[in-house]
PDB file of C-alpha atoms in Angstrom:
ATOM      1  CA  MET A   1     -26.808 -49.767 -22.242  1.00  0.00           C
ATOM      2  CA  ALA A   2     -28.830 -48.924 -19.214  1.00  0.00           C
ATOM      3  CA  ASN A   3     -29.914 -45.067 -18.359  1.00  0.00           C
ATOM      4  CA  PHE A   4     -29.147 -44.589 -14.558  1.00  0.00           C
ATOM      5  CA  ASN A   5     -30.341 -41.567 -12.595  1.00  0.00           C
ATOM      6  CA  ARG A   6     -27.670 -40.467 -10.379  1.00  0.00           C
ATOM      7  CA  ARG A   7     -29.826 -39.744  -7.395  1.00  0.00           C
ATOM      8  CA  GLN A   8     -31.186 -43.409  -7.520  1.00  0.00           C
ATOM      9  CA  GLN A   9     -27.571 -44.589  -6.963  1.00  0.00           C
ATOM     10  CA  TYR A  10     -27.204 -42.806  -3.725  1.00  0.00           C
ATOM     11  CA  ASP A  11     -30.608 -43.550  -2.322  1.00  0.00           C
ATOM     12  CA  THR A  12     -29.757 -45.565   0.841  1.00  0.00           C
ATOM     13  CA  GLY A  13     -33.678 -46.049   1.821  1.00  0.00           C
ATOM     14  CA  PRO A  14     -35.052 -45.268   5.024  1.00  0.00           C
ATOM     15  CA  LYS A  15     -32.852 -42.875   7.382  1.00  0.00           C
ATOM     16  CA  GLU A  16     -31.370 -44.423  10.789  1.00  0.00           C
ATOM     17  CA  PHE A  17     -31.046 -40.928  12.196  1.00  0.00           C
ATOM     18  CA  GLU A  18     -33.371 -37.634  12.099  1.00  0.00           C
ATOM     19  CA  GLU A  19     -31.258 -34.761  11.196  1.00  0.00           C
ATOM     20  CA  THR A  20     -32.302 -30.893  12.374  1.00  0.00           C
ATOM     21  CA  VAL A  21     -30.540 -28.220  11.581  1.00  0.00           C
ATOM     22  CA  VAL A  22     -30.487 -25.702  14.604  1.00  0.00           C
ATOM     23  CA  GLN A  23     -28.542 -22.695  13.109  1.00  0.00           C
ATOM     24  CA  ILE A  24     -26.569 -21.736  10.190  1.00  0.00           C
ATOM     25  CA  ASN A  25     -24.274 -18.755  10.204  1.00  0.00           C
ATOM     26  CA  ARG A  26     -22.164 -16.697   7.744  1.00  0.00           C
ATOM     27  CA  VAL A  27     -18.723 -16.423   8.926  1.00  0.00           C
ATOM     28  CA  SER A  28     -15.796 -14.429   7.477  1.00  0.00           C
ATOM     29  CA  LYS A  29     -11.811 -14.392   7.483  1.00  0.00           C
ATOM     30  CA  LYS A  30     -10.022 -11.554   6.774  1.00  0.00           C
ATOM     31  CA  THR A  31      -7.204 -12.418   4.527  1.00  0.00           C
ATOM     32  CA  LYS A  32      -4.568 -10.527   2.197  1.00  0.00           C
ATOM     33  CA  GLY A  33      -6.691 -10.907  -0.731  1.00  0.00           C
ATOM     34  CA  GLY A  34      -9.956  -9.869   0.869  1.00  0.00           C
ATOM     35  CA  ASN A  35     -12.517 -11.474   3.084  1.00  0.00           C
ATOM     36  CA  GLN A  36     -12.978 -15.266   2.674  1.00  0.00           C
ATOM     37  CA  ALA A  37     -16.620 -16.147   3.303  1.00  0.00           C
ATOM     38  CA  ARG A  38     -17.710 -19.412   4.859  1.00  0.00           C
ATOM     39  CA  PHE A  39     -20.953 -21.058   6.436  1.00  0.00           C
ATOM     40  CA  SER A  40     -21.209 -22.660   9.820  1.00  0.00           C
ATOM     41  CA  ALA A  41     -23.942 -25.220  10.354  1.00  0.00           C
ATOM     42  CA  LEU A  42     -25.042 -26.671  13.789  1.00  0.00           C
ATOM     43  CA  VAL A  43     -26.869 -30.061  13.501  1.00  0.00           C
ATOM     44  CA  VAL A  44     -28.677 -32.331  15.848  1.00  0.00           C
ATOM     45  CA  VAL A  45     -28.744 -35.939  14.934  1.00  0.00           C
ATOM     46  CA  GLY A  46     -30.890 -38.575  16.679  1.00  0.00           C
ATOM     47  CA  ASP A  47     -32.771 -41.794  16.479  1.00  0.00           C
ATOM     48  CA  LYS A  48     -35.756 -40.886  18.953  1.00  0.00           C
ATOM     49  CA  LYS A  49     -34.651 -44.021  21.025  1.00  0.00           C
ATOM     50  CA  GLY A  50     -31.882 -42.649  23.068  1.00  0.00           C
ATOM     51  CA  ARG A  51     -29.084 -41.824  20.793  1.00  0.00           C
ATOM     52  CA  VAL A  52     -28.020 -38.257  20.190  1.00  0.00           C
ATOM     53  CA  GLY A  53     -25.289 -36.256  18.671  1.00  0.00           C
ATOM     54  CA  VAL A  54     -24.385 -32.519  17.700  1.00  0.00           C
ATOM     55  CA  GLY A  55     -22.037 -31.630  15.025  1.00  0.00           C
ATOM     56  CA  LEU A  56     -20.711 -28.414  14.186  1.00  0.00           C
ATOM     57  CA  ALA A  57     -18.866 -27.806  10.765  1.00  0.00           C
ATOM     58  CA  LYS A  58     -17.729 -25.155   8.217  1.00  0.00           C
ATOM     59  CA  ALA A  59     -17.714 -25.080   4.524  1.00  0.00           C
ATOM     60  CA  HIS A  60     -17.701 -22.614   1.275  1.00  0.00           C
ATOM     61  CA  ASP A  61     -21.497 -23.671   0.968  1.00  0.00           C
ATOM     62  CA  VAL A  62     -24.167 -24.343   3.060  1.00  0.00           C
ATOM     63  CA  ARG A  63     -24.858 -27.914   1.744  1.00  0.00           C
ATOM     64  CA  ASN A  64     -21.458 -29.033   2.306  1.00  0.00           C
ATOM     65  CA  ALA A  65     -21.668 -27.291   5.849  1.00  0.00           C
ATOM     66  CA  ILE A  66     -24.683 -29.300   6.570  1.00  0.00           C
ATOM     67  CA  ARG A  67     -23.200 -32.547   5.304  1.00  0.00           C
ATOM     68  CA  LYS A  68     -20.013 -32.165   7.294  1.00  0.00           C
ATOM     69  CA  SER A  69     -21.777 -31.296  10.529  1.00  0.00           C
ATOM     70  CA  ILE A  70     -24.095 -34.331  10.148  1.00  0.00           C
ATOM     71  CA  GLU A  71     -21.213 -36.696   9.658  1.00  0.00           C
ATOM     72  CA  ALA A  72     -19.260 -35.062  12.620  1.00  0.00           C
ATOM     73  CA  ALA A  73     -22.524 -35.457  14.701  1.00  0.00           C
ATOM     74  CA  LYS A  74     -22.752 -39.307  13.900  1.00  0.00           C
ATOM     75  CA  ARG A  75     -18.985 -39.684  15.251  1.00  0.00           C
ATOM     76  CA  LYS A  76     -20.013 -38.336  18.383  1.00  0.00           C
ATOM     77  CA  LEU A  77     -23.419 -40.027  19.609  1.00  0.00           C
ATOM     78  CA  ILE A  78     -24.174 -40.472  23.215  1.00  0.00           C
ATOM     79  CA  VAL A  79     -26.764 -42.867  24.776  1.00  0.00           C
ATOM     80  CA  VAL A  80     -29.302 -41.522  26.975  1.00  0.00           C
ATOM     81  CA  PRO A  81     -30.956 -43.717  29.301  1.00  0.00           C
ATOM     82  CA  LEU A  82     -34.678 -43.064  29.371  1.00  0.00           C
ATOM     83  CA  SER A  83     -37.256 -43.904  32.143  1.00  0.00           C
ATOM     84  CA  GLY A  84     -40.274 -44.394  30.054  1.00  0.00           C
ATOM     85  CA  THR A  85     -40.745 -41.284  28.248  1.00  0.00           C
ATOM     86  CA  THR A  86     -38.905 -39.325  30.383  1.00  0.00           C
ATOM     87  CA  ILE A  87     -35.296 -38.718  32.065  1.00  0.00           C
ATOM     88  CA  PRO A  88     -34.450 -40.515  35.177  1.00  0.00           C
ATOM     89  CA  TYR A  89     -34.038 -37.458  37.659  1.00  0.00           C
ATOM     90  CA  SER A  90     -33.331 -33.725  37.627  1.00  0.00           C
ATOM     91  CA  VAL A  91     -30.237 -32.227  36.197  1.00  0.00           C
ATOM     92  CA  ASN A  92     -28.287 -28.806  36.496  1.00  0.00           C
ATOM     93  CA  GLU A  93     -25.400 -28.243  34.176  1.00  0.00           C
ATOM     94  CA  LYS A  94     -23.151 -25.439  32.753  1.00  0.00           C
ATOM     95  CA  PHE A  95     -21.380 -24.948  29.639  1.00  0.00           C
ATOM     96  CA  SER A  96     -19.464 -21.922  29.077  1.00  0.00           C
ATOM     97  CA  ALA A  97     -22.220 -19.195  30.040  1.00  0.00           C
ATOM     98  CA  ALA A  98     -25.099 -21.232  29.304  1.00  0.00           C
ATOM     99  CA  LYS A  99     -26.665 -22.974  32.475  1.00  0.00           C
ATOM    100  CA  ILE A 100     -29.450 -25.673  31.892  1.00  0.00           C
ATOM    101  CA  LEU A 101     -32.104 -27.003  34.362  1.00  0.00           C
ATOM    102  CA  LEU A 102     -33.565 -30.323  33.203  1.00  0.00           C
ATOM    103  CA  LYS A 103     -36.412 -32.313  34.988  1.00  0.00           C
ATOM    104  CA  PRO A 104     -38.401 -35.295  34.522  1.00  0.00           C
ATOM    105  CA  ALA A 105     -42.098 -34.680  33.751  1.00  0.00           C
ATOM    106  CA  PRO A 106     -45.266 -37.035  34.045  1.00  0.00           C
ATOM    107  CA  PRO A 107     -46.296 -38.905  31.002  1.00  0.00           C
ATOM    108  CA  GLY A 108     -48.383 -36.837  28.543  1.00  0.00           C
ATOM    109  CA  SER A 109     -47.163 -33.501  29.526  1.00  0.00           C
ATOM    110  CA  GLY A 110     -44.426 -33.044  26.424  1.00  0.00           C
ATOM    111  CA  ILE A 111     -41.500 -31.152  26.372  1.00  0.00           C
ATOM    112  CA  ILE A 112     -41.566 -27.958  27.916  1.00  0.00           C
ATOM    113  CA  ALA A 113     -38.351 -26.285  27.009  1.00  0.00           C
ATOM    114  CA  GLY A 114     -36.951 -23.756  24.739  1.00  0.00           C
ATOM    115  CA  GLY A 115     -35.695 -23.793  21.170  1.00  0.00           C
ATOM    116  CA  PRO A 116     -32.414 -25.598  21.181  1.00  0.00           C
ATOM    117  CA  MET A 117     -32.772 -27.571  24.374  1.00  0.00           C
ATOM    118  CA  ARG A 118     -36.155 -28.703  22.755  1.00  0.00           C
ATOM    119  CA  VAL A 119     -34.277 -30.061  19.546  1.00  0.00           C
ATOM    120  CA  VAL A 120     -31.983 -31.905  21.542  1.00  0.00           C
ATOM    121  CA  LEU A 121     -34.601 -33.492  23.768  1.00  0.00           C
ATOM    122  CA  GLU A 122     -36.457 -34.509  20.762  1.00  0.00           C
ATOM    123  CA  ALA A 123     -33.697 -36.023  18.760  1.00  0.00           C
ATOM    124  CA  ALA A 124     -33.135 -38.253  21.909  1.00  0.00           C
ATOM    125  CA  GLY A 125     -36.374 -39.644  22.030  1.00  0.00           C
ATOM    126  CA  ILE A 126     -37.367 -37.748  25.595  1.00  0.00           C
ATOM    127  CA  ARG A 127     -41.039 -37.152  25.318  1.00  0.00           C
ATOM    128  CA  ASP A 128     -41.839 -35.671  28.617  1.00  0.00           C
ATOM    129  CA  ALA A 129     -39.476 -32.939  30.422  1.00  0.00           C
ATOM    130  CA  VAL A 130     -39.113 -29.769  31.792  1.00  0.00           C
ATOM    131  CA  GLY A 131     -36.390 -27.523  30.999  1.00  0.00           C
ATOM    132  CA  LYS A 132     -34.951 -24.136  31.487  1.00  0.00           C
ATOM    133  CA  ILE A 133     -32.330 -22.135  29.581  1.00  0.00           C
ATOM    134  CA  LEU A 134     -30.449 -19.547  32.067  1.00  0.00           C
ATOM    135  CA  GLY A 135     -27.364 -17.318  31.232  1.00  0.00           C
ATOM    136  CA  THR A 136     -27.191 -16.981  27.534  1.00  0.00           C
ATOM    137  CA  LYS A 137     -29.369 -17.258  24.319  1.00  0.00           C
ATOM    138  CA  ASN A 138     -26.450 -18.551  22.364  1.00  0.00           C
ATOM    139  CA  LYS A 139     -27.739 -21.745  20.454  1.00  0.00           C
ATOM    140  CA  ILE A 140     -24.413 -23.420  19.883  1.00  0.00           C
ATOM    141  CA  SER A 141     -23.501 -23.039  23.980  1.00  0.00           C
ATOM    142  CA  ASN A 142     -27.076 -24.226  24.912  1.00  0.00           C
ATOM    143  CA  VAL A 143     -26.745 -27.193  22.679  1.00  0.00           C
ATOM    144  CA  TYR A 144     -23.799 -28.281  23.715  1.00  0.00           C
ATOM    145  CA  ALA A 145     -24.950 -27.631  27.562  1.00  0.00           C
ATOM    146  CA  THR A 146     -28.022 -29.830  26.940  1.00  0.00           C
ATOM    147  CA  LEU A 147     -25.756 -32.512  25.493  1.00  0.00           C
ATOM    148  CA  LYS A 148     -23.572 -32.354  28.395  1.00  0.00           C
ATOM    149  CA  ALA A 149     -26.480 -32.634  30.795  1.00  0.00           C
ATOM    150  CA  LEU A 150     -27.460 -35.728  29.100  1.00  0.00           C
ATOM    151  CA  GLU A 151     -24.270 -37.060  29.474  1.00  0.00           C
ATOM    152  CA  GLN A 152     -24.264 -36.619  33.014  1.00  0.00           C
ATOM    153  CA  ILE A 153     -27.537 -38.726  33.447  1.00  0.00           C
ATOM    154  CA  THR A 154     -25.470 -41.638  31.383  1.00  0.00           C
ATOM    155  CA  GLY A 155     -22.395 -41.311  33.904  1.00  0.00           C
ATOM    156  CA  ILE A 156     -24.368 -41.419  37.285  1.00  0.00           C
ATOM    157  CA  VAL A 157     -26.550 -44.287  35.767  1.00  0.00           C
ATOM    158  CA  GLU A 158     -23.705 -46.539  34.789  1.00  0.00           C
ATOM    159  CA  MET A 159     -22.397 -45.609  38.345  1.00  0.00           C
ATOM    160  CA  LYS A 160     -25.219 -47.119  40.127  1.00  0.00           C
ATOM    161  CA  LYS A 161     -25.334 -50.537  38.298  1.00  0.00           C
ATOM    162  CA  LYS A 162     -21.613 -51.269  39.316  1.00  0.00           C
ATOM    163  CA  PRO A 163     -21.604 -53.691  42.377  1.00  0.00           C
ATOM    164  CA  ALA A 164     -20.481 -52.260  45.853  1.00  0.00           C
ATOM    165  CA  LYS A 165     -17.237 -53.785  47.001  1.00  0.00           C
ATOM    166  CA  ALA A 166     -17.725 -56.264  49.771  1.00  0.00           C
ATOM    167  CA  GLU A 167     -16.095 -55.011  53.032  1.00  0.00           C
ATOM    168  CA  THR A 168     -14.033 -57.736  54.830  1.00  0.00           C
ATOM    169  CA  LYS A 169     -13.839 -57.561  58.671  1.00  0.00           C
ATOM    170  CA  GLU A 170     -10.753 -59.078  60.404  1.00  0.00           C
TER     171      GLU A 170
END
């Protein structure tokens, strides 16, 4: 009989996505039997080639919360159009109380942005950008606002690629 190590059975080799845990929060729910404690995890997943996703999930322990949020992030991936190592143009976006300002930067300047925004931009593969977070310090709102700003870039670039309708003169 072969002696298998269980960890070797589930080793899938090199990972396609880089996973970053942004926030782990202990949450509780008041029930008849007392407080029911759970953990909430916010995870950013990206391949550093233009695909990025965000997942938020809860579970009874931290490991399962992180696993569930990684699965949720992989289901909600978006594609970000890159212009070299930066974004094509400036974007202003608002999500809840968070306001995001995101601008392209010259090559070699790096990501000049705060905490949660930096994590999302690095996961997307953006190496040069300037960002500012206004309004709130809530990490969840700031991550979703950054993702919404990157989605906005995607939509406008696709609109520019569509051919214009030819006008007919009669």
